[in-house]
Amino acid sequence: TETYRLRELLEDEAVRLAAPNLTDEVFGVLENAMRAMEAAARSGDVATMTEENRRFHFTIYAAAGSPRMMDFIRQLWQSTDAYRSRYYGETAHLERVNDEHRRIVAAFRQGDVDAAITLLHAHRAAAVHSLQALLGPVESEEEGHTGRLRPL
């Protein structure tokens, strides 16, 4: 949908701007968020999983040093929050997200920003694909036809 396309454009730019600013302190916050998500996945705590996923991603975006861009990204995320909770209702998705986050951080640690962006694209696409399979086709207010997720 338009929402996910806008997220891709803004998040890619935020990641490129953030990469040089990912300090040991930032990596520490990312690691803490990943540990919390792994614990939440084991216990089936969807609320914590959702909260820590947001902390993970927005820690990266904050490192870009572009608060207005981060505000736009936050607005786009808020428009799809209900879908995120549905996505985390599936155990396999919890495990996949944790693995994807580990791989994203590894790419950043290796200084491979393009790989991190590619992994983030796959991360978003896997969620959208799974949600479309779970929810079935829905009418897109943005695009006027079925088969796409729309903000709630």
Short mmCIF file of N, CA and C in Angstrom, two decimals:
data_model
loop_
_atom_site.label_atom_id
_atom_site.label_comp_id
_atom_site.label_asym_id
_atom_site.label_seq_id
_atom_site.Cartn_x
_atom_site.Cartn_y
_atom_site.Cartn_z
N THR A 1 0.83 -1.18 0.00
CA THR A 1 0.00 0.00 0.00
C THR A 1 0.88 1.24 0.00
N GLU A 2 0.23 2.34 -0.14
CA GLU A 2 0.94 3.62 -0.10
C GLU A 2 1.65 3.80 1.23
N THR A 3 1.00 3.37 2.30
CA THR A 3 1.59 3.52 3.64
C THR A 3 2.92 2.78 3.73
N TYR A 4 2.96 1.54 3.27
CA TYR A 4 4.19 0.77 3.35
C TYR A 4 5.24 1.29 2.37
N ARG A 5 4.83 1.82 1.24
CA ARG A 5 5.78 2.42 0.30
C ARG A 5 6.42 3.67 0.90
N LEU A 6 5.60 4.50 1.55
CA LEU A 6 6.15 5.68 2.21
C LEU A 6 7.09 5.29 3.35
N ARG A 7 6.70 4.27 4.10
CA ARG A 7 7.59 3.78 5.16
C ARG A 7 8.93 3.37 4.57
N GLU A 8 8.89 2.63 3.49
CA GLU A 8 10.14 2.18 2.87
C GLU A 8 11.03 3.36 2.49
N LEU A 9 10.46 4.35 1.84
CA LEU A 9 11.24 5.51 1.42
C LEU A 9 11.86 6.24 2.61
N LEU A 10 11.04 6.53 3.60
CA LEU A 10 11.53 7.27 4.77
C LEU A 10 12.48 6.43 5.62
N GLU A 11 12.13 5.18 5.84
CA GLU A 11 12.97 4.34 6.69
C GLU A 11 14.32 4.05 6.04
N ASP A 12 14.34 3.87 4.73
CA ASP A 12 15.62 3.67 4.05
C ASP A 12 16.54 4.88 4.27
N GLU A 13 15.99 6.07 4.11
CA GLU A 13 16.79 7.28 4.30
C GLU A 13 17.23 7.40 5.76
N ALA A 14 16.32 7.10 6.69
CA ALA A 14 16.68 7.18 8.11
C ALA A 14 17.80 6.20 8.44
N VAL A 15 17.74 5.01 7.88
CA VAL A 15 18.78 4.00 8.13
C VAL A 15 20.13 4.47 7.57
N ARG A 16 20.11 5.04 6.38
CA ARG A 16 21.36 5.54 5.79
C ARG A 16 21.96 6.66 6.65
N LEU A 17 21.13 7.54 7.14
CA LEU A 17 21.61 8.63 8.00
C LEU A 17 22.05 8.11 9.36
N ALA A 18 21.38 7.09 9.86
CA ALA A 18 21.67 6.57 11.20
C ALA A 18 22.95 5.74 11.24
N ALA A 19 23.24 5.01 10.19
CA ALA A 19 24.34 4.03 10.21
C ALA A 19 25.64 4.56 10.79
N PRO A 20 26.12 5.73 10.38
CA PRO A 20 27.38 6.21 10.94
C PRO A 20 27.29 6.60 12.43
N ASN A 21 26.07 6.72 12.93
CA ASN A 21 25.86 7.16 14.31
C ASN A 21 25.51 6.01 15.27
N LEU A 22 25.62 4.78 14.79
CA LEU A 22 25.29 3.63 15.63
C LEU A 22 26.47 3.32 16.53
N THR A 23 26.44 3.90 17.70
CA THR A 23 27.52 3.76 18.69
C THR A 23 27.33 2.48 19.50
N ASP A 24 28.29 2.18 20.35
CA ASP A 24 28.15 1.04 21.26
C ASP A 24 26.92 1.20 22.14
N GLU A 25 26.65 2.43 22.56
CA GLU A 25 25.46 2.69 23.38
C GLU A 25 24.18 2.34 22.61
N VAL A 26 24.10 2.74 21.35
CA VAL A 26 22.93 2.44 20.53
C VAL A 26 22.81 0.93 20.33
N PHE A 27 23.94 0.28 20.03
CA PHE A 27 23.89 -1.18 19.88
C PHE A 27 23.44 -1.85 21.18
N GLY A 28 23.81 -1.28 22.32
CA GLY A 28 23.36 -1.80 23.60
C GLY A 28 21.85 -1.74 23.74
N VAL A 29 21.26 -0.63 23.32
CA VAL A 29 19.80 -0.48 23.38
C VAL A 29 19.14 -1.49 22.43
N LEU A 30 19.71 -1.66 21.25
CA LEU A 30 19.17 -2.64 20.30
C LEU A 30 19.24 -4.05 20.87
N GLU A 31 20.38 -4.39 21.48
CA GLU A 31 20.54 -5.72 22.08
C GLU A 31 19.53 -5.93 23.21
N ASN A 32 19.33 -4.91 24.04
CA ASN A 32 18.34 -5.02 25.13
C ASN A 32 16.94 -5.23 24.58
N ALA A 33 16.60 -4.50 23.53
CA ALA A 33 15.28 -4.66 22.91
C ALA A 33 15.13 -6.07 22.34
N MET A 34 16.17 -6.57 21.70
CA MET A 34 16.09 -7.92 21.13
C MET A 34 15.94 -8.97 22.23
N ARG A 35 16.67 -8.82 23.33
CA ARG A 35 16.54 -9.77 24.45
C ARG A 35 15.12 -9.74 25.02
N ALA A 36 14.58 -8.54 25.17
CA ALA A 36 13.22 -8.41 25.69
C ALA A 36 12.21 -9.04 24.73
N MET A 37 12.43 -8.87 23.44
CA MET A 37 11.54 -9.47 22.44
C MET A 37 11.63 -10.99 22.47
N GLU A 38 12.83 -11.51 22.64
CA GLU A 38 13.00 -12.97 22.70
C GLU A 38 12.29 -13.54 23.93
N ALA A 39 12.38 -12.84 25.06
CA ALA A 39 11.68 -13.28 26.27
C ALA A 39 10.17 -13.18 26.06
N ALA A 40 9.72 -12.12 25.42
CA ALA A 40 8.29 -11.95 25.15
C ALA A 40 7.78 -13.03 24.21
N ALA A 41 8.59 -13.40 23.23
CA ALA A 41 8.19 -14.46 22.30
C ALA A 41 8.02 -15.78 23.04
N ARG A 42 8.95 -16.07 23.95
CA ARG A 42 8.87 -17.33 24.71
C ARG A 42 7.61 -17.39 25.57
N SER A 43 7.21 -16.25 26.12
CA SER A 43 6.05 -16.23 27.02
C SER A 43 4.75 -15.88 26.29
N GLY A 44 4.84 -15.55 25.00
CA GLY A 44 3.64 -15.19 24.25
C GLY A 44 3.09 -13.82 24.61
N ASP A 45 3.94 -12.94 25.09
CA ASP A 45 3.54 -11.60 25.52
C ASP A 45 3.55 -10.64 24.31
N VAL A 46 2.40 -10.56 23.66
CA VAL A 46 2.29 -9.76 22.43
C VAL A 46 2.49 -8.27 22.71
N ALA A 47 1.99 -7.78 23.83
CA ALA A 47 2.13 -6.35 24.14
C ALA A 47 3.60 -5.96 24.27
N THR A 48 4.38 -6.76 25.00
CA THR A 48 5.80 -6.46 25.15
C THR A 48 6.52 -6.62 23.83
N MET A 49 6.16 -7.63 23.07
CA MET A 49 6.78 -7.85 21.76
C MET A 49 6.58 -6.61 20.88
N THR A 50 5.37 -6.09 20.87
CA THR A 50 5.05 -4.92 20.06
C THR A 50 5.82 -3.69 20.55
N GLU A 51 5.84 -3.49 21.85
CA GLU A 51 6.55 -2.34 22.44
C GLU A 51 8.05 -2.40 22.15
N GLU A 52 8.64 -3.56 22.33
CA GLU A 52 10.09 -3.69 22.14
C GLU A 52 10.47 -3.65 20.65
N ASN A 53 9.58 -4.13 19.80
CA ASN A 53 9.82 -4.02 18.36
C ASN A 53 9.88 -2.54 17.96
N ARG A 54 8.96 -1.77 18.50
CA ARG A 54 8.96 -0.32 18.22
C ARG A 54 10.24 0.30 18.76
N ARG A 55 10.64 -0.07 19.98
CA ARG A 55 11.87 0.48 20.56
C ARG A 55 13.07 0.14 19.68
N PHE A 56 13.13 -1.10 19.19
CA PHE A 56 14.22 -1.53 18.31
C PHE A 56 14.31 -0.62 17.08
N HIS A 57 13.20 -0.51 16.36
CA HIS A 57 13.23 0.25 15.11
C HIS A 57 13.44 1.74 15.34
N PHE A 58 12.78 2.31 16.34
CA PHE A 58 12.88 3.74 16.55
C PHE A 58 14.21 4.14 17.18
N THR A 59 14.91 3.21 17.79
CA THR A 59 16.28 3.49 18.24
C THR A 59 17.17 3.73 17.02
N ILE A 60 16.98 2.93 15.99
CA ILE A 60 17.74 3.13 14.75
C ILE A 60 17.37 4.47 14.12
N TYR A 61 16.07 4.74 13.99
CA TYR A 61 15.64 5.99 13.34
C TYR A 61 16.11 7.21 14.11
N ALA A 62 16.10 7.14 15.44
CA ALA A 62 16.55 8.27 16.26
C ALA A 62 18.01 8.60 15.99
N ALA A 63 18.81 7.59 15.70
CA ALA A 63 20.23 7.81 15.43
C ALA A 63 20.45 8.60 14.14
N ALA A 64 19.43 8.72 13.32
CA ALA A 64 19.54 9.51 12.09
C ALA A 64 19.65 11.00 12.40
N GLY A 65 19.19 11.41 13.58
CA GLY A 65 19.25 12.82 13.95
C GLY A 65 18.31 13.68 13.14
N SER A 66 17.19 13.12 12.71
CA SER A 66 16.21 13.85 11.91
C SER A 66 14.83 13.70 12.55
N PRO A 67 14.52 14.53 13.54
CA PRO A 67 13.28 14.35 14.29
C PRO A 67 12.01 14.49 13.45
N ARG A 68 12.01 15.35 12.47
CA ARG A 68 10.81 15.49 11.64
C ARG A 68 10.57 14.21 10.82
N MET A 69 11.64 13.65 10.27
CA MET A 69 11.50 12.39 9.53
C MET A 69 10.97 11.30 10.46
N MET A 70 11.50 11.26 11.69
CA MET A 70 11.06 10.27 12.66
C MET A 70 9.58 10.46 12.98
N ASP A 71 9.11 11.68 13.06
CA ASP A 71 7.69 11.94 13.30
C ASP A 71 6.83 11.38 12.17
N PHE A 72 7.26 11.58 10.93
CA PHE A 72 6.51 11.04 9.80
C PHE A 72 6.48 9.51 9.85
N ILE A 73 7.61 8.90 10.16
CA ILE A 73 7.67 7.45 10.26
C ILE A 73 6.74 6.98 11.38
N ARG A 74 6.77 7.66 12.50
CA ARG A 74 5.89 7.30 13.63
C ARG A 74 4.42 7.35 13.22
N GLN A 75 4.03 8.37 12.48
CA GLN A 75 2.63 8.47 12.02
C GLN A 75 2.26 7.28 11.14
N LEU A 76 3.16 6.91 10.26
CA LEU A 76 2.90 5.77 9.38
C LEU A 76 2.78 4.48 10.18
N TRP A 77 3.65 4.30 11.17
CA TRP A 77 3.59 3.11 12.03
C TRP A 77 2.26 3.08 12.77
N GLN A 78 1.83 4.22 13.31
CA GLN A 78 0.59 4.26 14.08
C GLN A 78 -0.61 3.85 13.25
N SER A 79 -0.57 4.13 11.96
CA SER A 79 -1.69 3.77 11.10
C SER A 79 -1.79 2.27 10.85
N THR A 80 -0.75 1.52 11.22
CA THR A 80 -0.77 0.06 11.00
C THR A 80 -0.57 -0.72 12.30
N ASP A 81 -0.67 -0.07 13.44
CA ASP A 81 -0.45 -0.74 14.73
C ASP A 81 -1.36 -1.95 14.95
N ALA A 82 -2.61 -1.85 14.57
CA ALA A 82 -3.53 -2.97 14.80
C ALA A 82 -3.07 -4.22 14.05
N TYR A 83 -2.51 -4.05 12.87
CA TYR A 83 -2.01 -5.20 12.12
C TYR A 83 -0.81 -5.83 12.81
N ARG A 84 0.03 -5.00 13.40
CA ARG A 84 1.22 -5.51 14.06
C ARG A 84 0.85 -6.47 15.19
N SER A 85 -0.16 -6.13 15.96
CA SER A 85 -0.60 -7.01 17.05
C SER A 85 -1.13 -8.32 16.51
N ARG A 86 -1.85 -8.28 15.41
CA ARG A 86 -2.34 -9.52 14.79
C ARG A 86 -1.17 -10.38 14.32
N TYR A 87 -0.18 -9.74 13.74
CA TYR A 87 1.00 -10.45 13.23
C TYR A 87 1.70 -11.19 14.36
N TYR A 88 1.86 -10.54 15.51
CA TYR A 88 2.55 -11.15 16.64
C TYR A 88 1.72 -12.21 17.34
N GLY A 89 0.48 -12.38 16.93
CA GLY A 89 -0.35 -13.44 17.48
C GLY A 89 0.05 -14.82 16.99
N GLU A 90 0.90 -14.89 16.00
CA GLU A 90 1.37 -16.16 15.43
C GLU A 90 2.79 -16.46 15.93
N THR A 91 2.97 -17.62 16.57
CA THR A 91 4.26 -17.98 17.16
C THR A 91 5.40 -17.96 16.13
N ALA A 92 5.16 -18.46 14.95
CA ALA A 92 6.21 -18.50 13.93
C ALA A 92 6.69 -17.09 13.58
N HIS A 93 5.78 -16.12 13.63
CA HIS A 93 6.16 -14.74 13.32
C HIS A 93 7.07 -14.17 14.41
N LEU A 94 6.80 -14.53 15.64
CA LEU A 94 7.64 -14.05 16.75
C LEU A 94 9.08 -14.51 16.55
N GLU A 95 9.24 -15.77 16.21
CA GLU A 95 10.59 -16.31 16.00
C GLU A 95 11.25 -15.67 14.79
N ARG A 96 10.48 -15.48 13.72
CA ARG A 96 11.04 -14.89 12.50
C ARG A 96 11.54 -13.47 12.76
N VAL A 97 10.72 -12.68 13.45
CA VAL A 97 11.08 -11.28 13.73
C VAL A 97 12.37 -11.22 14.54
N ASN A 98 12.50 -12.07 15.54
CA ASN A 98 13.71 -12.06 16.35
C ASN A 98 14.94 -12.42 15.53
N ASP A 99 14.80 -13.40 14.66
CA ASP A 99 15.92 -13.77 13.78
C ASP A 99 16.26 -12.62 12.83
N GLU A 100 15.24 -12.00 12.27
CA GLU A 100 15.47 -10.88 11.34
C GLU A 100 16.17 -9.73 12.04
N HIS A 101 15.76 -9.41 13.25
CA HIS A 101 16.42 -8.33 13.99
C HIS A 101 17.88 -8.64 14.24
N ARG A 102 18.18 -9.86 14.61
CA ARG A 102 19.59 -10.25 14.83
C ARG A 102 20.41 -10.05 13.56
N ARG A 103 19.85 -10.44 12.43
CA ARG A 103 20.57 -10.31 11.16
C ARG A 103 20.75 -8.84 10.76
N ILE A 104 19.75 -8.01 11.05
CA ILE A 104 19.85 -6.57 10.76
C ILE A 104 20.97 -5.94 11.57
N VAL A 105 21.01 -6.25 12.86
CA VAL A 105 22.07 -5.71 13.72
C VAL A 105 23.44 -6.21 13.27
N ALA A 106 23.52 -7.47 12.89
CA ALA A 106 24.81 -8.01 12.41
C ALA A 106 25.28 -7.23 11.17
N ALA A 107 24.38 -6.92 10.26
CA ALA A 107 24.75 -6.15 9.07
C ALA A 107 25.25 -4.76 9.46
N PHE A 108 24.57 -4.11 10.39
CA PHE A 108 25.03 -2.80 10.86
C PHE A 108 26.42 -2.91 11.50
N ARG A 109 26.61 -3.92 12.33
CA ARG A 109 27.91 -4.09 13.00
C ARG A 109 29.04 -4.31 11.99
N GLN A 110 28.72 -4.93 10.86
CA GLN A 110 29.72 -5.17 9.81
C GLN A 110 29.88 -3.94 8.91
N GLY A 111 29.10 -2.91 9.16
CA GLY A 111 29.19 -1.70 8.35
C GLY A 111 28.53 -1.83 7.00
N ASP A 112 27.68 -2.84 6.82
CA ASP A 112 27.04 -3.09 5.53
C ASP A 112 25.61 -2.52 5.55
N VAL A 113 25.51 -1.23 5.29
CA VAL A 113 24.23 -0.53 5.33
C VAL A 113 23.29 -1.06 4.26
N ASP A 114 23.81 -1.34 3.06
CA ASP A 114 22.95 -1.87 2.00
C ASP A 114 22.34 -3.20 2.40
N ALA A 115 23.12 -4.06 3.05
CA ALA A 115 22.58 -5.34 3.52
C ALA A 115 21.51 -5.11 4.59
N ALA A 116 21.75 -4.16 5.49
CA ALA A 116 20.76 -3.86 6.53
C ALA A 116 19.46 -3.39 5.89
N ILE A 117 19.55 -2.54 4.89
CA ILE A 117 18.35 -2.04 4.20
C ILE A 117 17.63 -3.19 3.49
N THR A 118 18.38 -4.04 2.82
CA THR A 118 17.78 -5.19 2.15
C THR A 118 17.07 -6.09 3.17
N LEU A 119 17.70 -6.32 4.31
CA LEU A 119 17.08 -7.13 5.36
C LEU A 119 15.82 -6.45 5.91
N LEU A 120 15.85 -5.14 6.05
CA LEU A 120 14.68 -4.41 6.52
C LEU A 120 13.54 -4.48 5.50
N HIS A 121 13.87 -4.45 4.21
CA HIS A 121 12.84 -4.61 3.18
C HIS A 121 12.19 -5.98 3.31
N ALA A 122 13.01 -7.01 3.46
CA ALA A 122 12.48 -8.37 3.61
C ALA A 122 11.66 -8.50 4.89
N HIS A 123 12.10 -7.85 5.94
CA HIS A 123 11.41 -7.84 7.23
C HIS A 123 9.99 -7.28 7.07
N ARG A 124 9.86 -6.12 6.42
CA ARG A 124 8.55 -5.52 6.17
C ARG A 124 7.71 -6.38 5.24
N ALA A 125 8.33 -6.87 4.17
CA ALA A 125 7.59 -7.65 3.17
C ALA A 125 7.04 -8.95 3.77
N ALA A 126 7.81 -9.59 4.63
CA ALA A 126 7.34 -10.83 5.27
C ALA A 126 6.11 -10.55 6.12
N ALA A 127 6.12 -9.44 6.83
CA ALA A 127 4.97 -9.09 7.67
C ALA A 127 3.74 -8.79 6.80
N VAL A 128 3.92 -8.01 5.75
CA VAL A 128 2.79 -7.67 4.88
C VAL A 128 2.23 -8.93 4.23
N HIS A 129 3.09 -9.78 3.71
CA HIS A 129 2.65 -11.02 3.05
C HIS A 129 1.87 -11.90 4.03
N SER A 130 2.41 -12.07 5.23
CA SER A 130 1.74 -12.90 6.23
C SER A 130 0.39 -12.33 6.63
N LEU A 131 0.33 -11.02 6.78
CA LEU A 131 -0.93 -10.39 7.16
C LEU A 131 -1.97 -10.50 6.04
N GLN A 132 -1.53 -10.37 4.81
CA GLN A 132 -2.47 -10.52 3.70
C GLN A 132 -3.02 -11.94 3.67
N ALA A 133 -2.17 -12.93 3.95
CA ALA A 133 -2.63 -14.32 4.00
C ALA A 133 -3.59 -14.53 5.17
N LEU A 134 -3.31 -13.91 6.28
CA LEU A 134 -4.13 -14.05 7.49
C LEU A 134 -5.47 -13.34 7.34
N LEU A 135 -5.45 -12.12 6.82
CA LEU A 135 -6.65 -11.30 6.76
C LEU A 135 -7.44 -11.46 5.47
N GLY A 136 -6.79 -11.98 4.43
CA GLY A 136 -7.43 -12.05 3.13
C GLY A 136 -7.44 -10.69 2.48
N PRO A 137 -7.96 -10.63 1.26
CA PRO A 137 -7.98 -9.34 0.57
C PRO A 137 -8.91 -8.36 1.29
N VAL A 138 -8.48 -7.14 1.39
CA VAL A 138 -9.30 -6.08 1.97
C VAL A 138 -9.35 -4.92 0.98
N GLU A 139 -10.38 -4.14 1.08
CA GLU A 139 -10.52 -2.99 0.19
C GLU A 139 -9.55 -1.90 0.60
N SER A 140 -8.77 -1.43 -0.31
CA SER A 140 -7.82 -0.37 -0.03
C SER A 140 -8.47 0.98 -0.29
N GLU A 141 -8.61 1.78 0.75
CA GLU A 141 -9.16 3.11 0.57
C GLU A 141 -8.20 3.97 -0.24
N GLU A 142 -6.90 3.70 -0.13
CA GLU A 142 -5.90 4.51 -0.81
C GLU A 142 -5.87 4.21 -2.30
N GLU A 143 -6.06 2.93 -2.64
CA GLU A 143 -5.82 2.54 -4.02
C GLU A 143 -7.07 2.07 -4.73
N GLY A 144 -8.19 1.92 -3.98
CA GLY A 144 -9.46 1.64 -4.60
C GLY A 144 -9.65 0.24 -5.14
N HIS A 145 -8.86 -0.72 -4.67
CA HIS A 145 -9.08 -2.10 -5.11
C HIS A 145 -8.68 -3.07 -4.01
N THR A 146 -9.06 -4.34 -4.16
CA THR A 146 -8.80 -5.32 -3.12
C THR A 146 -7.39 -5.88 -3.23
N GLY A 147 -6.99 -6.58 -2.15
CA GLY A 147 -5.71 -7.27 -2.18
C GLY A 147 -4.58 -6.55 -1.48
N ARG A 148 -4.85 -5.41 -0.89
CA ARG A 148 -3.81 -4.65 -0.22
C ARG A 148 -4.24 -4.33 1.20
N LEU A 149 -3.29 -4.28 2.11
CA LEU A 149 -3.57 -3.87 3.47
C LEU A 149 -3.85 -2.38 3.49
N ARG A 150 -4.79 -1.97 4.31
CA ARG A 150 -5.05 -0.55 4.45
C ARG A 150 -4.91 -0.15 5.92
N PRO A 151 -4.55 1.09 6.18
CA PRO A 151 -4.49 1.53 7.58
C PRO A 151 -5.87 1.44 8.19
N LEU A 152 -5.92 1.10 9.47
CA LEU A 152 -7.20 1.04 10.18
C LEU A 152 -7.59 2.40 10.69
#
